[in-house]
PDB file of C-alpha atoms in Angstrom:
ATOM      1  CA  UNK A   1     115.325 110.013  99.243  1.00  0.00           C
ATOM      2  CA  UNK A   2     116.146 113.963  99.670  1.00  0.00           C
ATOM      3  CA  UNK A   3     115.654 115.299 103.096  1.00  0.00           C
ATOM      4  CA  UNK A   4     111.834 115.822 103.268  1.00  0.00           C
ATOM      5  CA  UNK A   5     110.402 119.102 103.495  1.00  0.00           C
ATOM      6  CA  UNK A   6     113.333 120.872 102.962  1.00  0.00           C
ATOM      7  CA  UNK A   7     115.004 120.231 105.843  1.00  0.00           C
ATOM      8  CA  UNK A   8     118.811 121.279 106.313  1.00  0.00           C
ATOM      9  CA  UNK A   9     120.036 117.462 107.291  1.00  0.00           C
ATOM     10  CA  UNK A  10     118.168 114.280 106.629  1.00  0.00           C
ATOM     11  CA  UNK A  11     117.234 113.073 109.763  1.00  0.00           C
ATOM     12  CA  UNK A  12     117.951 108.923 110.325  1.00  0.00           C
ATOM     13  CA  UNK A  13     114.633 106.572 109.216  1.00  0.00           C
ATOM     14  CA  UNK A  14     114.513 105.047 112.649  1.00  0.00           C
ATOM     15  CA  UNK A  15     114.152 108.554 114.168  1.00  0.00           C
ATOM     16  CA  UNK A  16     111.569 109.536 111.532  1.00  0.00           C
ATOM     17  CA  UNK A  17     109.669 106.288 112.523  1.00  0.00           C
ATOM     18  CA  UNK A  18     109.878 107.098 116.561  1.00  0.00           C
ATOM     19  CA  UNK A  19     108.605 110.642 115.698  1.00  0.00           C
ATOM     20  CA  UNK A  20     105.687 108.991 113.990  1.00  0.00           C
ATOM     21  CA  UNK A  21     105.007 106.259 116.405  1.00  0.00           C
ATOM     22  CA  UNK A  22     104.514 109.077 119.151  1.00  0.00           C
ATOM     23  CA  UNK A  23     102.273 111.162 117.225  1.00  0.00           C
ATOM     24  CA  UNK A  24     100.049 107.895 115.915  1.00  0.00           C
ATOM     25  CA  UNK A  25      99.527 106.909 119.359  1.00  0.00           C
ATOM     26  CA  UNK A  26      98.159 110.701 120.371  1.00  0.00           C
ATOM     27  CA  UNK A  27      95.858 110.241 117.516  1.00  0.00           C
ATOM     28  CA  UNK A  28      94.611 107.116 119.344  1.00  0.00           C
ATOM     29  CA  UNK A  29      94.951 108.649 122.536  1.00  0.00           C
ATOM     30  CA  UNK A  30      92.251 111.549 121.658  1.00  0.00           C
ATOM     31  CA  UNK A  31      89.657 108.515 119.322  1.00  0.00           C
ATOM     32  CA  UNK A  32      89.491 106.397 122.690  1.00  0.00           C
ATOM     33  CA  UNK A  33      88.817 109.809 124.658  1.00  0.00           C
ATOM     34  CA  UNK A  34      86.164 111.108 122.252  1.00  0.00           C
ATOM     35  CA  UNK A  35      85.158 109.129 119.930  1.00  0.00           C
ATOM     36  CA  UNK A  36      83.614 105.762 121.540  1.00  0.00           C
ATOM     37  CA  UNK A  37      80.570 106.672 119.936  1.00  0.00           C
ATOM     38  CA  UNK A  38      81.757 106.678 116.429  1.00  0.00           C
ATOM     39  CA  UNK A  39      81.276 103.853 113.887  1.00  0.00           C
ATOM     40  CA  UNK A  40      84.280 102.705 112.288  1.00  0.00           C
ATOM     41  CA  UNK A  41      83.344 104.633 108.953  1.00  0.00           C
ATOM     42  CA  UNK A  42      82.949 107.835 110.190  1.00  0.00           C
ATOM     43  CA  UNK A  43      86.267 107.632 111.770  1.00  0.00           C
ATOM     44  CA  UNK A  44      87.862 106.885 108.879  1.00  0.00           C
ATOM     45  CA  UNK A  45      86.034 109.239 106.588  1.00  0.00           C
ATOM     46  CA  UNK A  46      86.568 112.013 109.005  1.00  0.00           C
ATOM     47  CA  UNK A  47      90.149 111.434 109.639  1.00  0.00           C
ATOM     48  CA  UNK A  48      91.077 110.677 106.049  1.00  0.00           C
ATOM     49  CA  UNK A  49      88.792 114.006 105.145  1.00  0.00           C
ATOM     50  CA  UNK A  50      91.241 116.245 107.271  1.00  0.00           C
ATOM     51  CA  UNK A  51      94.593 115.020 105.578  1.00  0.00           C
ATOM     52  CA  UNK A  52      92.653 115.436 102.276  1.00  0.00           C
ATOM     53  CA  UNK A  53      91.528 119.039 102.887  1.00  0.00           C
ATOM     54  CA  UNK A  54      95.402 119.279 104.588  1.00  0.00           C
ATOM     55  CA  UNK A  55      97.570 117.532 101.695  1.00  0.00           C
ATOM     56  CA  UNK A  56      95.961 118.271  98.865  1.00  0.00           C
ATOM     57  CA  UNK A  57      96.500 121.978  98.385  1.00  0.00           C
ATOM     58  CA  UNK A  58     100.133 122.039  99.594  1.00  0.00           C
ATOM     59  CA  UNK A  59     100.881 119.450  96.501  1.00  0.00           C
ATOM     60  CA  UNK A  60      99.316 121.827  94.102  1.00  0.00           C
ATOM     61  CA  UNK A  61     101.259 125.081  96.079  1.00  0.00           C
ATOM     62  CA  UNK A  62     104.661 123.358  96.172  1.00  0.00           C
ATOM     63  CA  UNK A  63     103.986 122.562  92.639  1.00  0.00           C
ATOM     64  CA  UNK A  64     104.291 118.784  93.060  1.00  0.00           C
ATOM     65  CA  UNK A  65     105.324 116.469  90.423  1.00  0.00           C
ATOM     66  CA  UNK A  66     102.608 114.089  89.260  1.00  0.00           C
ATOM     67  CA  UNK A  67     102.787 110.476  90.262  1.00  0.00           C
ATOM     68  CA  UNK A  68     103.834 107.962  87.105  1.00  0.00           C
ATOM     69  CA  UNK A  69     100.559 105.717  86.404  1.00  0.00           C
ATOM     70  CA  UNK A  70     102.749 102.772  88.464  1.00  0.00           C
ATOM     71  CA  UNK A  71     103.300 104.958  91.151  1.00  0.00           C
ATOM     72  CA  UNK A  72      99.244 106.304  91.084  1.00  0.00           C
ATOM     73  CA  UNK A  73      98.300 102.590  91.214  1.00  0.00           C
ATOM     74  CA  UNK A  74     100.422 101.531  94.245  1.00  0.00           C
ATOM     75  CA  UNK A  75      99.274 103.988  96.422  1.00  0.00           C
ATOM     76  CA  UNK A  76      95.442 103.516  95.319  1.00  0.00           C
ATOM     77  CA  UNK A  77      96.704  99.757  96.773  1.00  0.00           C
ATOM     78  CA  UNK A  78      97.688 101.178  99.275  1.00  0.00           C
ATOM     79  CA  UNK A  79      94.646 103.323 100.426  1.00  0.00           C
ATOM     80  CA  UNK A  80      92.376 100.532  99.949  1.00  0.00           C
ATOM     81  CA  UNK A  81      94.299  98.195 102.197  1.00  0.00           C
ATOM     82  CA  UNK A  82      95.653 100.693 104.825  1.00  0.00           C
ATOM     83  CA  UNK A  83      93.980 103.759 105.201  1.00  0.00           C
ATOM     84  CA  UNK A  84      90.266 102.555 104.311  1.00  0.00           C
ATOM     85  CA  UNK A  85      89.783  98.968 104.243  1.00  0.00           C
ATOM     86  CA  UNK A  86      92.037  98.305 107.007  1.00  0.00           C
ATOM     87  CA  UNK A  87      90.645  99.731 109.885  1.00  0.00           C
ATOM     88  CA  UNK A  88      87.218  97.897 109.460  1.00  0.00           C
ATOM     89  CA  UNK A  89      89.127  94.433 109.110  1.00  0.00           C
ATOM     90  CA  UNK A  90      90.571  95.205 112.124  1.00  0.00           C
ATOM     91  CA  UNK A  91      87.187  96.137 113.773  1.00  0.00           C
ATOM     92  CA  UNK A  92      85.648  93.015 112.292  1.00  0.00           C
ATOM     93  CA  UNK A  93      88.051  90.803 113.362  1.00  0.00           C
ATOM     94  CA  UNK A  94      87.569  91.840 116.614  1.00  0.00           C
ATOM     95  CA  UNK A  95      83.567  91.027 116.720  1.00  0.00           C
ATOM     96  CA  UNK A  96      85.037  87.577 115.775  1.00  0.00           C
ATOM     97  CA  UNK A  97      88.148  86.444 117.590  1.00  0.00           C
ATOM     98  CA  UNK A  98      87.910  89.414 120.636  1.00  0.00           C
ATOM     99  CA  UNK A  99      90.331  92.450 121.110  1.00  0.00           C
ATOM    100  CA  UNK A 100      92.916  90.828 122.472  1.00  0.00           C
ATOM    101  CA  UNK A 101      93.636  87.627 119.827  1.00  0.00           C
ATOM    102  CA  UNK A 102      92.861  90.583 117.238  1.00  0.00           C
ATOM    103  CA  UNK A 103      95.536  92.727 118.261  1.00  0.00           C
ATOM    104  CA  UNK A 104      98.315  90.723 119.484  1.00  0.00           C
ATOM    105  CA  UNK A 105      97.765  89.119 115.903  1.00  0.00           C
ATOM    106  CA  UNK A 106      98.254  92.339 114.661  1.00  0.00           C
ATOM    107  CA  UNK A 107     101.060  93.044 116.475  1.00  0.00           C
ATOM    108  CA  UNK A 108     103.526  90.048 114.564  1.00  0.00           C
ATOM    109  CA  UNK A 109     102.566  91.575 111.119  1.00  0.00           C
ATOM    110  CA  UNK A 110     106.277  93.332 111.673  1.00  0.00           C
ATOM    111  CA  UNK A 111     107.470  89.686 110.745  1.00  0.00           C
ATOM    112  CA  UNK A 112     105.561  89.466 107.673  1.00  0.00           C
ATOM    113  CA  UNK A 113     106.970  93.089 106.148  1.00  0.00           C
ATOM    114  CA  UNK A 114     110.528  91.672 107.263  1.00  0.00           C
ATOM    115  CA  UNK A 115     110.212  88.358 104.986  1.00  0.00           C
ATOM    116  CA  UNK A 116     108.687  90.169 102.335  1.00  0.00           C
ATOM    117  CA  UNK A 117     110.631  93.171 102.257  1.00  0.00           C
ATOM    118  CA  UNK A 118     113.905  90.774 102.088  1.00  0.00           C
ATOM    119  CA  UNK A 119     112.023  88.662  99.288  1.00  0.00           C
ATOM    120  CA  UNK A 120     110.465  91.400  97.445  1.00  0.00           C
ATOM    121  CA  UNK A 121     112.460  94.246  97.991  1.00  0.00           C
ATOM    122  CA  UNK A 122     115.990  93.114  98.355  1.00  0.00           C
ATOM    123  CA  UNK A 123     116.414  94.328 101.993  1.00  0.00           C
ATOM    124  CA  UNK A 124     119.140  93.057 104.473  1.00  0.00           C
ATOM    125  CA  UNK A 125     117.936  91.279 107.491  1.00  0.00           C
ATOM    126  CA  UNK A 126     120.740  91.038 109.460  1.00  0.00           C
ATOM    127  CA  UNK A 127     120.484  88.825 113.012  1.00  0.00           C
ATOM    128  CA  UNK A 128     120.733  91.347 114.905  1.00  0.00           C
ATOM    129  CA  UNK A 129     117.956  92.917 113.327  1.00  0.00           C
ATOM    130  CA  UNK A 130     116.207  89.726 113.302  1.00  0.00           C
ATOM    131  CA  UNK A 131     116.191  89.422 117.472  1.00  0.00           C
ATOM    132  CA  UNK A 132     115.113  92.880 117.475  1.00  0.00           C
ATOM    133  CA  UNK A 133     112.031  92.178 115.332  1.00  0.00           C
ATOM    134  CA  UNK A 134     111.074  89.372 117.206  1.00  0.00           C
ATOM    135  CA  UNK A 135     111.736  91.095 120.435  1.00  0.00           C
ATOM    136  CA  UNK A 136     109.788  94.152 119.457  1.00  0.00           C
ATOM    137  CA  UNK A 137     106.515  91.771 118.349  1.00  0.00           C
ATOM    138  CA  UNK A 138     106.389  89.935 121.547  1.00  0.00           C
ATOM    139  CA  UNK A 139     106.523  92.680 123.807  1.00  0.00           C
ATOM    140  CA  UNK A 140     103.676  94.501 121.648  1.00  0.00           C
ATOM    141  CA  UNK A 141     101.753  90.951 122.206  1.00  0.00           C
ATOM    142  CA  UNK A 142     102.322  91.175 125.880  1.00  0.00           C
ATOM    143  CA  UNK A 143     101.300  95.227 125.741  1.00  0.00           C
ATOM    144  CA  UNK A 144      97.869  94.597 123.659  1.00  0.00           C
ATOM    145  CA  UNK A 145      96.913  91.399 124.858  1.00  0.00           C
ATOM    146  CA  UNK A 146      97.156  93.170 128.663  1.00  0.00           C
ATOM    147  CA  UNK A 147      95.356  96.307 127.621  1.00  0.00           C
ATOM    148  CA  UNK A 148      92.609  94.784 125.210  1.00  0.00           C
ATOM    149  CA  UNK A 149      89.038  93.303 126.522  1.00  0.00           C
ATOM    150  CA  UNK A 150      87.460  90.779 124.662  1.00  0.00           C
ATOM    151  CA  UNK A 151      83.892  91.690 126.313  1.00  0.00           C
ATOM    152  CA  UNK A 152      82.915  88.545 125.782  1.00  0.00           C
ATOM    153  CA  UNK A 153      82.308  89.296 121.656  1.00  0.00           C
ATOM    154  CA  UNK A 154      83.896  86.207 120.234  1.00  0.00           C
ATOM    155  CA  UNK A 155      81.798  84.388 117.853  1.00  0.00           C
ATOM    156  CA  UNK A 156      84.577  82.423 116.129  1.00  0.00           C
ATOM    157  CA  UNK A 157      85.977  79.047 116.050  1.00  0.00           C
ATOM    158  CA  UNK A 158      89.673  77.749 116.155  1.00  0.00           C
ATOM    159  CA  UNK A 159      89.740  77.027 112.687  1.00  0.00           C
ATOM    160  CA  UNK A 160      87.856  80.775 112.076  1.00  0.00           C
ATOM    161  CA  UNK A 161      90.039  82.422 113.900  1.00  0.00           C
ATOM    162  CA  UNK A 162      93.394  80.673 112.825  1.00  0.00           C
ATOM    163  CA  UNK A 163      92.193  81.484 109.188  1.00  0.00           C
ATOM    164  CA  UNK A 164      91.396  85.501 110.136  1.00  0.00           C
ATOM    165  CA  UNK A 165      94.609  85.799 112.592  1.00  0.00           C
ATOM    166  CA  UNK A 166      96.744  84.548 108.730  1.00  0.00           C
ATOM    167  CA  UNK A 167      94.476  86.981 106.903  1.00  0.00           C
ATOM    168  CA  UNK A 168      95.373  90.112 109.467  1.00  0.00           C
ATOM    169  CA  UNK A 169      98.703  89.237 110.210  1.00  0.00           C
ATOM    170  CA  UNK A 170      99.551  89.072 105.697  1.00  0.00           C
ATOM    171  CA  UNK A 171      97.302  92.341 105.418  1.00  0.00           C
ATOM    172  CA  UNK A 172      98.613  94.703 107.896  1.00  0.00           C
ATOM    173  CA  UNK A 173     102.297  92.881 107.081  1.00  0.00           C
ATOM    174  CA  UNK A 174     102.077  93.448 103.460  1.00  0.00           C
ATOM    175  CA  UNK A 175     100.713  97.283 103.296  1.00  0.00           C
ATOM    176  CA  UNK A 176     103.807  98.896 104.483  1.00  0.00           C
ATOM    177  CA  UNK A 177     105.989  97.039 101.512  1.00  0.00           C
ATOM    178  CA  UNK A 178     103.473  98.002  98.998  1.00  0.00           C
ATOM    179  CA  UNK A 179     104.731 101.296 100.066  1.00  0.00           C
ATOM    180  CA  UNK A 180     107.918 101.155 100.558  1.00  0.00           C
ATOM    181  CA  UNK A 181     107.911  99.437  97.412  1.00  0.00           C
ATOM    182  CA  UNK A 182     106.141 103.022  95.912  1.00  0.00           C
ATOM    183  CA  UNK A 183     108.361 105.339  97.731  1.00  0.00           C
ATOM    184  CA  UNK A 184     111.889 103.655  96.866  1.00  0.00           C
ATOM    185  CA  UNK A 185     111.964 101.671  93.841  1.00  0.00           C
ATOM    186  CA  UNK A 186     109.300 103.681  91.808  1.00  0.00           C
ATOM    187  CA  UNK A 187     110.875 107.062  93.305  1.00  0.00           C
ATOM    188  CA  UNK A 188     107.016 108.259  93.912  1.00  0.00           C
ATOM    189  CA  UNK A 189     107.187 111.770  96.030  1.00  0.00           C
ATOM    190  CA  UNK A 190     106.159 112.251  99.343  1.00  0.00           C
ATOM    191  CA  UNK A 191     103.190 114.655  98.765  1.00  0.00           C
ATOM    192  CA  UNK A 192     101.706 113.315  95.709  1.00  0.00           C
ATOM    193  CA  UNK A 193     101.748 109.527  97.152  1.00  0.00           C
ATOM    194  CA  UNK A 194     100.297 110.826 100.757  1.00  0.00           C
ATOM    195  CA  UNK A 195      97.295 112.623  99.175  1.00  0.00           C
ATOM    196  CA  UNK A 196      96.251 109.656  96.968  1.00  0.00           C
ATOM    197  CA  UNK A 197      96.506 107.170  99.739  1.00  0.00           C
ATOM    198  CA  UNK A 198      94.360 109.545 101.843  1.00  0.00           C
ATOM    199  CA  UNK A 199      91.572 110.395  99.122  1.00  0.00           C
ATOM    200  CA  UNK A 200      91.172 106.206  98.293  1.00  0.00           C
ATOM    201  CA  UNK A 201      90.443 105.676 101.957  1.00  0.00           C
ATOM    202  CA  UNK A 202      88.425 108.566 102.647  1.00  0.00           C
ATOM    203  CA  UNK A 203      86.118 107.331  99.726  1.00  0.00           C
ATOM    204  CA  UNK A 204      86.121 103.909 101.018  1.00  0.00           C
ATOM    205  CA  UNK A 205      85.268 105.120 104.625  1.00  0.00           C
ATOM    206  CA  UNK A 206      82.228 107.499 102.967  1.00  0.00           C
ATOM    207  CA  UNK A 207      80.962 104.412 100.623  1.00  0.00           C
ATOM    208  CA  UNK A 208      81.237 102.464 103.795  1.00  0.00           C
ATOM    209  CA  UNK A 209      78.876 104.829 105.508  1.00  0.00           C
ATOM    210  CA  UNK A 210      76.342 106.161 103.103  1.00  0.00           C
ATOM    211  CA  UNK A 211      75.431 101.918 102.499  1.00  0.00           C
ATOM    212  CA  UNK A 212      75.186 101.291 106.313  1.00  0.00           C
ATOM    213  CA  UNK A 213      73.736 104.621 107.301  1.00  0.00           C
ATOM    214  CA  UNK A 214      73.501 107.591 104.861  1.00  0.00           C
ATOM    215  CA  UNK A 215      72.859 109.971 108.156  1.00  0.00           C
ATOM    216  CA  UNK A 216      75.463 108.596 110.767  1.00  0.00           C
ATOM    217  CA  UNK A 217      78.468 111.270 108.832  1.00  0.00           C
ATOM    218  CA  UNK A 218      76.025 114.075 109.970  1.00  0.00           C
ATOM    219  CA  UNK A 219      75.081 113.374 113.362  1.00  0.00           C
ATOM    220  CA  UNK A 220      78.910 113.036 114.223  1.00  0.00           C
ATOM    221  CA  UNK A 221      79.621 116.349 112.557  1.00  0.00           C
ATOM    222  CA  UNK A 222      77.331 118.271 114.226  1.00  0.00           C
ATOM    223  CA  UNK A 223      77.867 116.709 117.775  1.00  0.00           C
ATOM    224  CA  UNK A 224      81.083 116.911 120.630  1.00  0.00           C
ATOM    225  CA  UNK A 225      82.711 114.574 118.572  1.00  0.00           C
ATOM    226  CA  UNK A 226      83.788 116.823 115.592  1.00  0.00           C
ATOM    227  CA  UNK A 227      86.348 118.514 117.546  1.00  0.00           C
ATOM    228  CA  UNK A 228      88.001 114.622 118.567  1.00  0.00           C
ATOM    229  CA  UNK A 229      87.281 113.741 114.836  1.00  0.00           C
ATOM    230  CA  UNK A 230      89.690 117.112 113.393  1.00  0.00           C
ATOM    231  CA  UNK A 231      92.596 116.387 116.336  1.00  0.00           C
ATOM    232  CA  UNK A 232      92.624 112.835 115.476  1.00  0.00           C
ATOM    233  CA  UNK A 233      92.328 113.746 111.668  1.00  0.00           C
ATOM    234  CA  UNK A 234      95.106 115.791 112.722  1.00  0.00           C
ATOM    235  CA  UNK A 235      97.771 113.772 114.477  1.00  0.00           C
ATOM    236  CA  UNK A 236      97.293 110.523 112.377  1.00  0.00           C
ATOM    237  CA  UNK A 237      97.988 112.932 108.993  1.00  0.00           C
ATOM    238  CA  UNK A 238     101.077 114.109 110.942  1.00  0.00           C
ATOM    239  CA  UNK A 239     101.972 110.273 112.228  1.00  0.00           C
ATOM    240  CA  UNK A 240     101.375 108.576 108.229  1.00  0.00           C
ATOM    241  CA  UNK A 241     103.557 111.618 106.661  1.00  0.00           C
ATOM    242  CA  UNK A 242     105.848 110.802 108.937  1.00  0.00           C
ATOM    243  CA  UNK A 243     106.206 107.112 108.272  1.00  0.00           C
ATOM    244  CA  UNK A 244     106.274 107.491 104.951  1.00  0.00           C
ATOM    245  CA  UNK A 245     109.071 109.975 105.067  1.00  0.00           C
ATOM    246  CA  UNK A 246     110.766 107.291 107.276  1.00  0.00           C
ATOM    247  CA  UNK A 247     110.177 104.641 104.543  1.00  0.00           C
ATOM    248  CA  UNK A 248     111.837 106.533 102.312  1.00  0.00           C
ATOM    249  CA  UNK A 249     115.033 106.877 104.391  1.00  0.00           C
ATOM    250  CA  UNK A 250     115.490 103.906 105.782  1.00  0.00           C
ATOM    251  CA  UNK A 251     114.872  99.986 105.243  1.00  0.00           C
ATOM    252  CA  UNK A 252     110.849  98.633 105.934  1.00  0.00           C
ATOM    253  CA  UNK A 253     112.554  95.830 107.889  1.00  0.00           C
ATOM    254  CA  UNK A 254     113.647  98.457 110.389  1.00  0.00           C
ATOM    255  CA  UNK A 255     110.849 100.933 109.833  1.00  0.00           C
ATOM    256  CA  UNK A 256     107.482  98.914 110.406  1.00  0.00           C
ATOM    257  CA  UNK A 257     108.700  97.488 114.115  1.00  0.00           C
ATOM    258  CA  UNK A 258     109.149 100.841 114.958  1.00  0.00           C
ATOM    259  CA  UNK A 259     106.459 102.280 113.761  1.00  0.00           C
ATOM    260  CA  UNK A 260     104.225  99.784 115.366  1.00  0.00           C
ATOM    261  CA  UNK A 261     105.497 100.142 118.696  1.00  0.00           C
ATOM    262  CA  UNK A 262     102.948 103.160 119.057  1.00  0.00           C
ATOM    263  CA  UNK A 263     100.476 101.083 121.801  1.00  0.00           C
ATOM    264  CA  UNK A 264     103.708 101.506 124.210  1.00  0.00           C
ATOM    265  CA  UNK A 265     103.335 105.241 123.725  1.00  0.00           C
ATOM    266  CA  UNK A 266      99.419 105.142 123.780  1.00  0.00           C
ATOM    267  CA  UNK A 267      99.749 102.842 127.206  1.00  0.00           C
ATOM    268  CA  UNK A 268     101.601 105.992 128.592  1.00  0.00           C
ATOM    269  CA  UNK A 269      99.810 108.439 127.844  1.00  0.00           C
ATOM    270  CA  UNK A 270      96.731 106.865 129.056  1.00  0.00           C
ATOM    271  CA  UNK A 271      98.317 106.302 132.499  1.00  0.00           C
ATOM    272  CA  UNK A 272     100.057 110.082 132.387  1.00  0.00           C
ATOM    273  CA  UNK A 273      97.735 111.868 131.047  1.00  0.00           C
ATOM    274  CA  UNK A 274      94.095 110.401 131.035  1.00  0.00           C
ATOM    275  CA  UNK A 275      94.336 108.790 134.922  1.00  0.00           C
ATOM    276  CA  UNK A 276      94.188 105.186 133.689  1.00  0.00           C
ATOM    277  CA  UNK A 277      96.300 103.796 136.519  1.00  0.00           C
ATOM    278  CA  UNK A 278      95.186 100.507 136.281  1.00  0.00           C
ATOM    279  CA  UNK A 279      96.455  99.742 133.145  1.00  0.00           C
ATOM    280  CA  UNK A 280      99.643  99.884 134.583  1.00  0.00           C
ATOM    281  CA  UNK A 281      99.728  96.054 135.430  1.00  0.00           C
ATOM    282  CA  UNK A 282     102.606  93.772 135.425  1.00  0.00           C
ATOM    283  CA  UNK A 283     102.171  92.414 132.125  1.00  0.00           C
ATOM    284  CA  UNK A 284     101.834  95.615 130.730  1.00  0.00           C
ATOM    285  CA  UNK A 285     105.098  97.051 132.525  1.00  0.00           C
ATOM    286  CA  UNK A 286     106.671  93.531 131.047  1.00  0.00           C
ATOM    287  CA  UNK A 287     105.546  94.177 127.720  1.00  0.00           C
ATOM    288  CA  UNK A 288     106.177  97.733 127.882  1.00  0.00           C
ATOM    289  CA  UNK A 289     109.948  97.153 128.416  1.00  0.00           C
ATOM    290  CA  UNK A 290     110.123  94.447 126.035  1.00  0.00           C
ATOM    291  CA  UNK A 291     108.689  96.976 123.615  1.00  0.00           C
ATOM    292  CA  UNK A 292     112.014  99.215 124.152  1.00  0.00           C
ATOM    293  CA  UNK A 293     114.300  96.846 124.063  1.00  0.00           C
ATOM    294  CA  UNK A 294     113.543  95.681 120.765  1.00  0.00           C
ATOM    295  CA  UNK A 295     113.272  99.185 119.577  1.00  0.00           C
ATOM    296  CA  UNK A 296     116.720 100.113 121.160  1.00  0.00           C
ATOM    297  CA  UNK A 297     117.808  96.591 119.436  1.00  0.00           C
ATOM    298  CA  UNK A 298     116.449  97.104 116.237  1.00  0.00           C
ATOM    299  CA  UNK A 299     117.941 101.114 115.902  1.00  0.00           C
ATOM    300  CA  UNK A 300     121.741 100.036 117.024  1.00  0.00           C
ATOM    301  CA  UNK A 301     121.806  97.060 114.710  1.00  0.00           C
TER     302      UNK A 301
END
């Protein structure tokens, strides 16, 4: 892949994928600030809305070229399972096994892109690589399992929520290869690929919300939430650009773990910027550290 948007140098994958990581986790910085209130739909409506209205016209000014009817198919896949669908699995998984079994769960699906990548993709998965992986997964455990409450909404058994941990841990694991998978082999660009993903999961979010409430899109628009709807809109367009770019540079295997390190830089700026002091407990410090290690491992191997 060229250097994206023109740039002078292409700048290394794993950087890309730190850049990205940092902005995602602002984006869920400013939804947990101001947007409590908001139903699942509307956040993903809203947010998918703004890269629409922001991607869209810069692929017909740059003159993009179209996607090939492969390439337009992947990344309809890929909206439906990352952009739109995704984000109410993960909010009905955690009505069923709690926030904390939800995202620690989560949190391995680095594994699952490694193995599949490697299978599907041809990738290298060096040892090195390998430790850093596994490194970077359970320090992301440690971080969401200290930072996530449960509030007592569990309503699943063990055999329920071993079933739904597989089923999260396969979905948010396979997405990211579907796209790398887009990206490298099918040679789909950048643009073109971003601004179908967005527009499948913006639909999904607004069929989503017109079933279960036709006037819930409205009420957010018009209250204090709007302006926490366009900055999160905003930073997560900035944050999936960015990780696609990334996948195009650089392997998936060392991509994704990066990339999903973001709830060490949300944990920050919560206790930087937004006062939350007592998240700063040991397990999160432990985690935390973990978390960088693996990175550091994962970028030097």
């Amino acid at each position: 892949m060229a250097a994206p948007f023109g740039l002078p140098v292409t700048p290394p994958g794993e950087v890309v994928a730190l850049f990205a990581a940092l902005v995602s986790s602002v984006g869920y910085v400013s939804a947990r600030r101001g947007l409590d209130d908001v139903s699942a739909e509307v956040l993903v409506t809203a947010t998918t809305a703004v890269s629409v209205v922001l991607l869209v016209p810069l692929v017909f000014v740059l003159d993009q070229p179209r996607l090939t009817p492969a390439a337009f198919a992947v990344f309809v896949v890929s909206g439906l399972l990352g952009s739109g669908l995704g984000r109410f699995l993960l909010s009905s998984v955690i009505h069923l096994v709690g926030a904390g079994v939800a995202h620690s769960v989560k949190s391995a699906s680095p594994v699952v892109a490694a193995v599949f990548s490697v299978v599907f993709l041809g990738e290298t998965l060096t040892v090195a690589l390998a430790v850093g992986i596994l490194v970077v997964v359970a320090g992301l455990v440690l971080l969401t399992r200290a930072t996530s409450e449960d509030d007592g909404r569990r309503t699943a058994g063990i055999s329920t929520t071993a079933a739904v941990s597989v089923l999260v841990v396969c979905w948010f694991g396979v997405t990211p290869v579907v796209r790398k998978y887009g990206l490298s082999v099918l040679d789909a660009p950048l643009l073109p690929a971003l601004a179908t993903n967005f527009f499948v999961g913006m639909l999904v979010g607004l069929a989503i919300a017109l079933y279960r409430n036709p006037g819930q899109l409205s009420v957010a628009l018009h209250s204090d939430s709007r302006r926490y709807l366009v900055l999160t809109g905003l930073c997560w367009t900035v944050a999936i650009t960015a990780y696609f770019a990334a996948l195009g540079l650089a392997d998936a295997v060392v991509v994704v773990p990066i990339f999903n390190a973001s709830p060490l830089f949300t944990v920050a700026l919560g206790i930087f910027f937004l006062g939350e002091r007592q998240a700063a407990r040991k397990t999160t410090v432990v985690g935390a550290l973990v978390t960088v290690c693996g990175v550091v491992l994962i970028t030097l191997a």
